Amino acid sequence: MPTLSLVNFNIVCATLGGFITIFGLVSYLLKEKYYLSEALISTIAGLLFSPHAANFIRPLDYADNNPEDLETITLYFTRLVLGVQLVLAGVQLPSKYLWTERKSLAMLVGPGMCMMWITTSLLVWALVPKINFVMAMSIGACVTPTDPILSNSIVKGKFADKNIPRPLQKIIIAESGANDGLGYPFLFLGLYLLKYAGEGGFGQKHIGVGYAMGLWFGETWAYTIVLSVVYGAIVGWVAKELLHWAEERRFVDRESFLVFAITLALFIVGTVGLIGSDDVLACFIAGNVFTWDDWFRVETEDDSLQPTIDMLLNVSVFMWFGAVCPWHKFVDNEAIPIYRLIPLGILVLLLRRLPMVFLFRKQIHQLEDWKQTAFTGWFGPIGVSAIFYLYVSREFLREVMADNHERSDAHHLSEALLVIVWFLCICSIVCHGLSVPVGKLGFHLPRTISMALSSERPSRSPSIARSGPLPLPPRLIDTRIRSSEPSSGTVTPPVVAEQRTIRFPDEEDLRRKTQMERTTC
């Protein structure tokens, strides 16, 4: 007798496959006609399928009901997605792009990132109760990088092709890729200070600001950042040379050639993860060095495999976000009340990036006018990279122990990070995902309403019956004045000729004419 097998694997496959199939049927309509981002749609779908609604996707079940294991799964998932996306982002850039546009990029990822970090940290410090500025620095660091996945979705498609110049598209992609991996120094400055100087370094073998700064320079900058850049450049160059060599000798088939960049991303994520360095930054550097001569980019420019993998990863990760997001924490938490959380979200979206871009506009030659500056300043989304840094932070804070328990300041920061970073991420997905359709609606709606109102107004000009007689204008009336002067001298008044009229043929006249022509024939 047949029995149902309602196991999680079957449910997840049916849910994910069914959603992507249905979404694919209307994807062009949603993305190119209504300008809705797949990130927003996928996040909403994840929420609807989550335990908060339909309960088809059950993240805690997959982690054996262990919240820490669930956070680890989410951390590794974001690492994988970011690694693949950043290699593909590096591959999409033109030849030697990081070098040719080094001035604009240096401005965006140097002073630009610092200003974004400080602005966000000040807003968090002002609005979140019971935290100091060091804690606010850690929270601000998580949302400082612009997300490469959401940025990619903004600068691709019909809207981008019509409204965003190519140079501006490229600099946005390059900035989002570079600053994504450069979030580590901003994050660990606050975390090291909290661990070794917060509460007097209670529970730690080494204490003091000096020790924290030594770790920050040595471990974060030298081992994490510099090593990842060097490693990514070497691996990207070696991979390019090997692929050239294999292609010249026809050792590689077309399928393996097309998927080479994706497998390279997996290799870098794994190897850099093994040595504990910055795999995100290494992937972006490797992708750009891999196409330093533009050969691979040109060869795969018309191929659809990479965009397909890109779409599948995007839909999957944002569905997962919709399912694992702690929605209930936004209104019930120990860190920040909802009446402070909402203004924080609004202010961060408005002030985190927009003033910085306007301030450095003259140093970024891709920004030609104030409209492009406003667009670039507004579209600095918070997404997958923020969730990645969130769980890197929480993993670090669990090790800040005192008397075999998590230290109180570390616990409070961990809770604040969870609520604030997730809320800012959701705000960004919604606001940036709806910006283009709302902007289009605001542009076309007043015109549509105006045209509709003008068409409903009654016409003041008199209607003319096409079949009736039409009097000639006075200037065309043939007035033949007949005058006679009798010998008696009496004057006879002039006689005005009868007014001539024009009669337009009606349907009956046309029908009769047609019948007469047929009879004649």
Coordinates of C-alpha atoms in Angstrom, one line a residue:
M1 CA 0.0 0.0 0.0
P2 CA 1.5 3.4 -1.0
T3 CA 2.6 5.7 1.9
L4 CA 3.5 9.3 2.0
S5 CA 7.2 10.3 2.6
L6 CA 6.9 13.8 4.1
V7 CA 10.6 14.2 4.9
N8 CA 12.4 17.5 4.8
F9 CA 14.4 16.6 1.7
N10 CA 11.3 16.0 -0.4
I11 CA 9.5 19.1 0.9
V12 CA 12.5 21.4 0.3
C13 CA 13.0 20.0 -3.3
A14 CA 9.4 20.4 -4.1
T15 CA 9.2 23.9 -2.6
L16 CA 12.4 25.3 -4.1
G17 CA 11.9 23.7 -7.5
G18 CA 8.2 24.7 -7.7
F19 CA 9.0 28.3 -6.7
I20 CA 11.8 28.7 -9.2
T21 CA 9.7 27.1 -12.0
I22 CA 6.8 29.4 -11.4
F23 CA 9.0 32.4 -11.0
G24 CA 10.7 31.5 -14.3
L25 CA 7.4 31.6 -16.1
V26 CA 6.9 35.2 -15.3
S27 CA 10.5 36.3 -14.6
Y28 CA 10.7 38.6 -17.6
L29 CA 7.4 40.3 -16.8
L30 CA 8.4 40.9 -13.1
K31 CA 12.0 42.0 -13.7
E32 CA 11.9 43.8 -17.1
K33 CA 8.3 45.1 -17.1
Y34 CA 7.7 45.8 -13.4
Y35 CA 11.4 46.2 -12.4
L36 CA 11.0 44.0 -9.3
S37 CA 14.2 42.4 -8.1
E38 CA 14.5 38.7 -7.7
A39 CA 16.0 39.3 -4.2
L40 CA 12.8 40.9 -3.0
I41 CA 10.6 38.3 -4.5
S42 CA 12.7 35.4 -3.2
T43 CA 12.8 36.9 0.3
I44 CA 9.0 37.2 0.4
A45 CA 8.7 33.6 -0.9
G46 CA 11.1 32.4 1.8
L47 CA 9.0 34.1 4.5
L48 CA 5.8 32.6 3.1
F49 CA 7.3 29.1 3.1
S50 CA 9.0 29.6 6.5
P51 CA 7.8 28.3 10.0
H52 CA 6.2 31.8 10.4
A53 CA 3.7 30.9 7.6
A54 CA 3.3 27.7 5.6
N55 CA 6.1 25.8 7.4
F56 CA 7.5 24.1 4.3
I57 CA 11.0 25.3 4.9
R58 CA 12.2 24.4 8.5
P59 CA 15.7 25.7 9.0
L60 CA 16.0 24.6 12.7
D61 CA 15.1 21.0 11.7
Y62 CA 18.1 21.0 9.3
A63 CA 20.3 22.0 12.2
D64 CA 19.0 19.4 14.7
N65 CA 17.2 22.2 16.6
N66 CA 20.6 23.9 17.5
P67 CA 20.5 27.7 16.8
E68 CA 24.3 27.8 16.8
D69 CA 24.5 25.2 14.1
L70 CA 21.9 27.1 12.1
E71 CA 24.0 30.2 12.3
T72 CA 27.0 28.2 11.1
I73 CA 25.0 26.9 8.1
T74 CA 24.0 30.4 7.2
L75 CA 27.6 31.6 7.5
Y76 CA 28.9 29.0 5.2
F77 CA 26.1 29.5 2.7
T78 CA 26.8 33.2 2.5
R79 CA 30.6 32.5 2.1
L80 CA 29.8 30.2 -0.8
V81 CA 27.5 32.6 -2.6
L82 CA 29.8 35.6 -2.1
G83 CA 32.8 33.6 -3.3
V84 CA 31.1 32.6 -6.6
Q85 CA 29.6 36.0 -7.1
L86 CA 32.8 37.9 -6.6
V87 CA 34.8 35.7 -8.9
L88 CA 32.1 36.3 -11.6
A89 CA 32.1 40.0 -10.7
G90 CA 35.9 40.2 -11.3
V91 CA 35.5 38.3 -14.5
Q92 CA 32.9 40.8 -15.8
L93 CA 35.2 43.8 -15.5
P94 CA 37.3 44.9 -18.5
S95 CA 41.0 44.3 -18.8
K96 CA 43.2 45.6 -16.0
Y97 CA 40.2 47.4 -14.6
L98 CA 41.4 47.6 -11.0
W99 CA 44.6 49.3 -12.2
T100 CA 43.1 51.7 -14.8
E101 CA 40.4 52.9 -12.4
R102 CA 42.5 52.8 -9.2
K103 CA 41.9 56.5 -8.4
S104 CA 38.1 56.2 -8.3
L105 CA 38.2 52.9 -6.5
A106 CA 40.7 54.1 -4.0
M107 CA 38.4 57.0 -3.2
L108 CA 35.4 54.8 -2.7
V109 CA 37.0 52.0 -0.7
G110 CA 39.3 54.3 1.3
P111 CA 37.8 57.5 2.6
G112 CA 34.4 56.5 1.3
M113 CA 34.2 53.3 3.3
C114 CA 35.6 55.1 6.4
M115 CA 32.9 57.8 6.2
M116 CA 30.2 55.2 5.7
W117 CA 31.5 53.2 8.7
I118 CA 31.7 56.3 11.0
T119 CA 28.3 57.6 9.9
T120 CA 26.5 54.3 10.6
S121 CA 28.3 53.8 13.9
L122 CA 27.3 57.3 15.1
L123 CA 23.7 56.6 14.2
V124 CA 23.7 53.3 16.0
W125 CA 25.4 54.8 19.0
A126 CA 22.8 57.6 19.1
L127 CA 19.7 55.4 18.8
V128 CA 20.5 52.1 20.4
P129 CA 20.4 52.2 24.2
K130 CA 23.0 50.6 26.5
I131 CA 25.8 50.4 24.1
N132 CA 29.1 52.3 23.9
F133 CA 30.8 53.5 20.8
V134 CA 33.1 50.5 20.5
M135 CA 30.0 48.3 20.2
A136 CA 28.5 50.7 17.7
M137 CA 31.7 50.4 15.6
S138 CA 31.2 46.7 15.3
I139 CA 27.5 47.0 14.3
G140 CA 28.4 49.8 11.7
A141 CA 31.1 47.6 10.2
C142 CA 28.7 44.8 9.4
V143 CA 26.6 47.1 7.1
T144 CA 29.4 49.2 5.7
P145 CA 30.2 47.1 2.6
T146 CA 27.8 47.4 -0.3
D147 CA 26.4 44.0 -1.3
P148 CA 27.7 42.7 -4.6
I149 CA 24.7 40.5 -5.3
L150 CA 22.1 43.3 -4.9
S151 CA 24.4 45.7 -6.7
N152 CA 24.7 43.3 -9.6
S153 CA 20.9 43.1 -9.9
I154 CA 20.6 46.9 -10.0
V155 CA 23.2 47.4 -12.8
K156 CA 21.9 44.7 -15.0
G157 CA 18.7 44.4 -17.2
K158 CA 16.7 46.7 -19.3
F159 CA 16.5 49.6 -16.8
A160 CA 20.2 49.7 -16.3
D161 CA 20.9 49.5 -20.1
K162 CA 18.6 52.5 -20.7
N163 CA 19.5 54.7 -17.7
I164 CA 22.9 53.8 -16.3
P165 CA 26.1 54.5 -18.4
R166 CA 28.5 51.6 -18.8
P167 CA 31.4 53.2 -17.0
L168 CA 29.1 53.8 -14.0
Q169 CA 27.9 50.2 -14.0
K170 CA 31.5 48.9 -14.0
I171 CA 32.6 51.1 -11.1
I172 CA 29.6 50.1 -9.0
I173 CA 30.4 46.4 -9.6
A174 CA 34.1 46.9 -8.8
E175 CA 33.4 48.9 -5.6
S176 CA 31.0 46.3 -4.3
G177 CA 33.4 43.5 -4.9
A178 CA 36.4 45.3 -3.4
N179 CA 34.8 46.7 -0.3
D180 CA 33.1 43.4 0.5
G181 CA 36.4 41.8 1.4
L182 CA 37.7 45.0 3.1
G183 CA 35.1 44.8 5.8
Y184 CA 37.3 42.8 8.1
P185 CA 39.5 45.6 9.4
F186 CA 36.5 47.8 10.3
L187 CA 34.8 44.8 12.0
F188 CA 37.7 43.5 14.0
L189 CA 38.9 46.8 15.3
G190 CA 35.8 47.0 17.4
L191 CA 35.7 43.3 18.3
Y192 CA 39.4 43.3 19.5
L193 CA 38.9 46.4 21.5
L194 CA 35.8 44.9 23.1
K195 CA 37.5 41.6 23.9
Y196 CA 40.8 42.9 25.3
A197 CA 39.9 46.3 26.6
G198 CA 36.1 46.1 27.4
E199 CA 35.4 45.5 31.1
G200 CA 39.1 45.7 31.7
G201 CA 39.7 42.7 29.5
F202 CA 38.0 40.5 32.1
G203 CA 38.5 36.8 31.5
Q204 CA 41.3 37.2 29.0
K205 CA 45.0 36.2 29.3
H206 CA 46.2 39.4 27.6
I207 CA 44.5 42.7 28.1
G208 CA 44.8 46.3 27.0
V209 CA 44.4 48.5 23.9
G210 CA 48.0 47.9 22.8
Y211 CA 47.5 44.2 22.6
A212 CA 44.2 44.7 20.7
M213 CA 45.8 47.0 18.2
G214 CA 48.8 44.7 17.7
L215 CA 46.4 41.9 16.8
W216 CA 44.5 44.2 14.5
F217 CA 47.5 45.2 12.5
G218 CA 49.2 41.8 12.5
E219 CA 46.4 39.4 12.2
T220 CA 43.7 41.4 10.4
W221 CA 45.7 43.5 8.0
A222 CA 48.7 41.4 7.4
Y223 CA 47.4 37.8 7.6
T224 CA 43.8 38.4 6.5
I225 CA 43.9 41.2 4.0
V226 CA 47.4 41.3 2.5
L227 CA 47.7 37.5 2.4
S228 CA 44.3 37.1 0.7
V229 CA 45.2 39.7 -2.0
V230 CA 48.5 38.0 -2.7
Y231 CA 47.0 34.5 -2.8
G232 CA 44.1 35.6 -5.0
A233 CA 46.4 37.3 -7.5
I234 CA 48.7 34.2 -7.7
V235 CA 45.8 31.7 -8.1
G236 CA 44.1 33.9 -10.7
W237 CA 47.2 34.3 -12.7
V238 CA 48.2 30.6 -12.6
A239 CA 44.6 29.6 -13.5
K240 CA 44.7 32.0 -16.5
E241 CA 48.0 30.6 -17.8
L242 CA 46.8 27.0 -17.3
L243 CA 43.6 27.6 -19.1
H244 CA 45.4 29.3 -22.0
W245 CA 47.8 26.4 -22.3
A246 CA 45.0 23.8 -22.2
E247 CA 42.9 25.7 -24.7
E248 CA 45.8 26.2 -27.2
R249 CA 46.3 22.4 -27.2
R250 CA 42.6 21.7 -27.3
F251 CA 42.7 19.7 -24.0
V252 CA 39.5 21.4 -22.6
D253 CA 36.0 21.0 -23.9
R254 CA 33.5 23.8 -24.1
E255 CA 31.5 22.9 -21.0
S256 CA 34.5 22.7 -18.8
F257 CA 35.8 26.0 -20.2
L258 CA 32.6 27.8 -19.4
V259 CA 32.4 26.5 -15.8
F260 CA 36.0 27.2 -15.1
A261 CA 35.5 30.4 -13.2
I262 CA 32.9 28.8 -10.9
T263 CA 35.1 25.9 -10.0
L264 CA 37.9 28.4 -9.4
A265 CA 35.7 30.2 -6.9
L266 CA 35.0 27.0 -5.1
F267 CA 38.7 26.2 -4.9
I268 CA 39.6 29.6 -3.5
V269 CA 36.8 29.5 -0.9
G270 CA 38.0 26.1 0.3
T271 CA 41.7 26.8 0.4
V272 CA 41.6 30.3 1.8
G273 CA 39.1 29.0 4.4
L274 CA 41.6 26.3 5.4
I275 CA 44.2 28.9 6.2
G276 CA 41.7 31.2 7.9
S277 CA 42.2 34.2 5.7
D278 CA 39.8 36.4 3.7
D279 CA 38.3 34.2 1.0
V280 CA 35.8 36.9 -0.1
L281 CA 38.5 39.4 -1.1
A282 CA 40.7 36.6 -2.5
C283 CA 37.9 35.5 -4.8
F284 CA 37.4 39.1 -6.2
I285 CA 41.1 39.6 -6.8
A286 CA 41.5 36.2 -8.4
G287 CA 38.5 36.9 -10.8
N288 CA 40.0 40.2 -11.9
V289 CA 43.5 38.8 -12.4
F290 CA 42.0 35.8 -14.2
T291 CA 40.7 38.1 -16.9
W292 CA 43.6 40.6 -16.8
D293 CA 44.1 40.2 -20.6
D294 CA 40.3 40.2 -21.2
W295 CA 40.5 36.9 -23.1
F296 CA 38.2 34.8 -20.9
R297 CA 35.6 37.6 -20.6
V298 CA 35.4 38.0 -24.3
E299 CA 35.2 34.2 -24.9
T300 CA 32.3 33.8 -22.5
E301 CA 30.5 37.2 -23.1
D302 CA 27.6 35.6 -25.0
D303 CA 27.3 32.5 -22.8
S304 CA 24.3 32.1 -20.5
L305 CA 25.8 29.6 -18.0
Q306 CA 27.3 32.1 -15.6
P307 CA 24.1 34.3 -15.4
T308 CA 22.1 31.1 -14.9
I309 CA 24.3 30.0 -11.9
D310 CA 24.1 33.5 -10.7
M311 CA 20.3 33.5 -10.7
L312 CA 20.0 30.1 -9.0
L313 CA 22.3 31.2 -6.2
N314 CA 20.5 34.5 -5.7
V315 CA 17.1 33.0 -5.5
S316 CA 18.3 30.2 -3.1
V317 CA 20.1 32.5 -0.7
F318 CA 17.4 35.1 -0.4
M319 CA 14.7 32.4 0.0
W320 CA 16.9 31.1 2.9
F321 CA 17.1 34.6 4.3
G322 CA 13.3 34.9 4.3
A323 CA 13.1 31.6 6.2
V324 CA 15.9 32.1 8.8
C325 CA 15.4 35.8 9.5
P326 CA 14.4 36.4 13.1
W327 CA 11.2 38.4 12.3
H328 CA 9.8 38.2 15.8
K329 CA 13.0 39.8 17.2
F330 CA 12.2 43.1 15.6
V331 CA 9.4 43.7 18.0
D332 CA 10.6 41.6 21.0
N333 CA 14.2 41.9 21.9
E334 CA 16.5 43.1 24.7
A335 CA 18.6 45.4 22.5
I336 CA 16.4 48.1 20.9
P337 CA 12.7 48.9 20.9
I338 CA 10.8 49.0 17.6
Y339 CA 10.2 52.8 17.9
R340 CA 13.9 53.3 17.7
L341 CA 14.6 50.5 15.2
I342 CA 12.5 52.0 12.5
P343 CA 14.1 55.5 12.6
L344 CA 17.5 53.8 12.6
G345 CA 16.7 51.9 9.4
I346 CA 15.4 55.1 7.7
L347 CA 18.4 57.2 8.7
V348 CA 21.0 54.5 7.8
L349 CA 19.6 54.1 4.3
L350 CA 19.5 57.9 3.8
L351 CA 22.8 59.0 5.5
R352 CA 25.1 55.9 5.3
R353 CA 26.2 56.4 1.7
L354 CA 24.5 59.4 0.0
P355 CA 26.5 62.2 1.6
M356 CA 29.7 60.4 1.0
V357 CA 29.1 60.1 -2.7
F358 CA 28.1 63.7 -3.1
L359 CA 31.2 64.8 -1.1
F360 CA 33.7 62.8 -3.3
R361 CA 31.8 63.3 -6.6
K362 CA 34.5 65.4 -8.3
Q363 CA 37.1 62.7 -7.6
I364 CA 35.0 60.0 -9.3
H365 CA 35.0 60.8 -13.0
Q366 CA 32.2 58.2 -13.7
L367 CA 29.7 60.5 -12.0
E368 CA 28.9 63.0 -14.8
D369 CA 25.9 64.8 -13.2
W370 CA 23.9 65.1 -10.0
K371 CA 21.4 62.4 -11.1
Q372 CA 24.1 59.8 -11.5
T373 CA 25.5 60.9 -8.2
A374 CA 22.2 60.5 -6.4
F375 CA 21.6 57.1 -8.0
T376 CA 25.1 55.9 -6.9
G377 CA 24.6 57.3 -3.5
W378 CA 21.2 55.7 -3.0
F379 CA 21.9 52.3 -4.4
G380 CA 24.5 51.0 -1.9
P381 CA 22.5 48.0 -0.8
I382 CA 22.9 46.0 2.4
G383 CA 22.5 42.2 1.8
V384 CA 24.4 39.0 1.8
S385 CA 27.7 40.5 2.9
A386 CA 26.1 42.1 6.0
I387 CA 24.7 38.7 7.1
F388 CA 28.1 37.1 6.5
Y389 CA 29.8 39.7 8.8
L390 CA 27.0 39.3 11.3
Y391 CA 27.6 35.6 11.9
V392 CA 31.4 36.1 11.7
S393 CA 30.9 38.6 14.6
R394 CA 28.6 36.3 16.6
E395 CA 31.0 33.4 16.2
F396 CA 33.8 35.6 17.6
L397 CA 31.8 36.9 20.5
R398 CA 30.8 33.4 21.7
E399 CA 34.5 32.9 22.5
V400 CA 34.7 36.1 24.7
M401 CA 34.3 34.2 27.9
A402 CA 34.5 35.0 31.6
D403 CA 34.0 32.3 34.3
N404 CA 33.0 29.8 31.6
H405 CA 30.2 32.0 30.5
E406 CA 29.8 34.6 27.7
R407 CA 30.8 38.0 29.0
S408 CA 27.9 40.3 29.6
D409 CA 29.1 43.0 27.1
A410 CA 29.7 40.4 24.5
H411 CA 26.3 38.9 25.0
H412 CA 24.6 42.3 24.7
L413 CA 26.5 43.2 21.5
S414 CA 25.7 39.8 20.0
E415 CA 21.9 40.4 20.6
A416 CA 22.1 43.9 19.2
L417 CA 24.0 42.7 16.1
L418 CA 21.4 40.0 15.4
V419 CA 18.4 42.4 15.5
I420 CA 19.9 45.5 13.9
V421 CA 21.9 43.9 11.1
W422 CA 18.9 41.7 10.1
F423 CA 16.5 44.7 10.2
L424 CA 18.8 46.9 8.1
C425 CA 19.3 44.0 5.6
I426 CA 15.5 43.6 5.2
C427 CA 15.0 47.4 4.9
S428 CA 17.6 47.5 2.2
I429 CA 16.1 44.5 0.3
V430 CA 12.6 46.1 0.4
C431 CA 13.5 49.7 -0.3
H432 CA 16.2 49.2 -2.9
G433 CA 14.0 46.4 -4.5
L434 CA 11.1 48.8 -4.9
S435 CA 13.0 52.0 -5.7
V436 CA 12.9 51.5 -9.5
P437 CA 9.2 50.5 -9.8
V438 CA 8.1 53.2 -7.4
G439 CA 10.2 55.7 -9.3
K440 CA 8.7 54.7 -12.6
L441 CA 5.2 54.8 -11.1
G442 CA 5.8 58.3 -9.7
F443 CA 7.0 59.5 -13.1
H444 CA 4.2 58.0 -15.2
L445 CA 1.2 58.2 -12.8
P446 CA 0.8 62.1 -12.9
R447 CA 0.9 62.1 -16.7
T448 CA -1.6 59.3 -16.9
I449 CA -4.0 61.0 -14.5
S450 CA -3.6 64.3 -16.4
M451 CA -4.3 62.7 -19.7
A452 CA -7.3 60.9 -18.3
L453 CA -8.8 64.0 -16.8
S454 CA -8.2 66.1 -20.0
S455 CA -9.9 63.4 -22.1
E456 CA -13.0 63.5 -19.9
R457 CA -13.6 67.2 -20.2
P458 CA -16.6 68.1 -22.5
S459 CA -15.6 69.6 -25.9
R460 CA -16.7 73.2 -26.3
S461 CA -16.6 73.3 -30.1
P462 CA -20.0 72.7 -31.8
S463 CA -20.4 69.3 -33.4
I464 CA -21.0 69.2 -37.1
A465 CA -23.3 66.6 -38.6
R466 CA -21.5 65.0 -41.5
S467 CA -24.7 64.2 -43.4
G468 CA -26.4 67.6 -43.0
P469 CA -25.9 70.8 -45.0
L470 CA -22.9 72.9 -44.0
P471 CA -23.2 76.6 -44.5
L472 CA -20.3 78.3 -46.2
P473 CA -18.3 81.0 -44.2
P474 CA -19.4 84.5 -44.9
R475 CA -16.3 85.2 -47.0
L476 CA -17.2 82.4 -49.4
I477 CA -20.9 83.3 -49.9
D478 CA -21.6 84.3 -53.4
T479 CA -23.6 87.4 -53.1
R480 CA -24.7 88.7 -56.5
I481 CA -26.2 92.1 -56.0
R482 CA -28.5 93.1 -58.7
S483 CA -29.2 96.8 -58.7
S484 CA -31.3 98.9 -61.1
E485 CA -31.7 102.6 -61.2
P486 CA -35.0 103.8 -62.8
S487 CA -35.2 107.1 -64.4
S488 CA -37.5 108.3 -61.6
G489 CA -34.4 108.1 -59.3
T490 CA -35.8 105.5 -56.9
V491 CA -33.3 103.1 -55.5
T492 CA -34.2 99.4 -55.5
P493 CA -32.7 97.5 -52.5
P494 CA -30.1 95.0 -53.5
V495 CA -31.2 91.4 -53.8
V496 CA -28.9 88.9 -52.1
A497 CA -28.5 85.6 -53.8
E498 CA -29.6 82.5 -52.0
Q499 CA -26.8 81.1 -49.7
R500 CA -25.1 78.1 -51.2
T501 CA -24.4 75.1 -49.0
I502 CA -22.1 72.1 -49.1
R503 CA -23.5 68.7 -48.3
F504 CA -21.2 65.9 -47.3
P505 CA -22.1 62.4 -48.6
D506 CA -23.5 60.1 -46.0
E507 CA -23.4 56.3 -45.9
E508 CA -26.6 56.0 -48.0
D509 CA -25.1 58.1 -50.8
L510 CA -22.0 56.0 -50.8
R511 CA -24.0 52.8 -51.0
R512 CA -26.1 54.1 -53.9
K513 CA -22.9 55.2 -55.8
T514 CA -21.4 51.8 -55.3
Q515 CA -24.5 50.1 -56.7
M516 CA -24.6 52.3 -59.7
E517 CA -20.9 51.6 -60.5
R518 CA -21.6 47.9 -60.3
T519 CA -24.6 48.2 -62.6
T520 CA -22.6 50.1 -65.1
C521 CA -19.9 47.5 -65.1

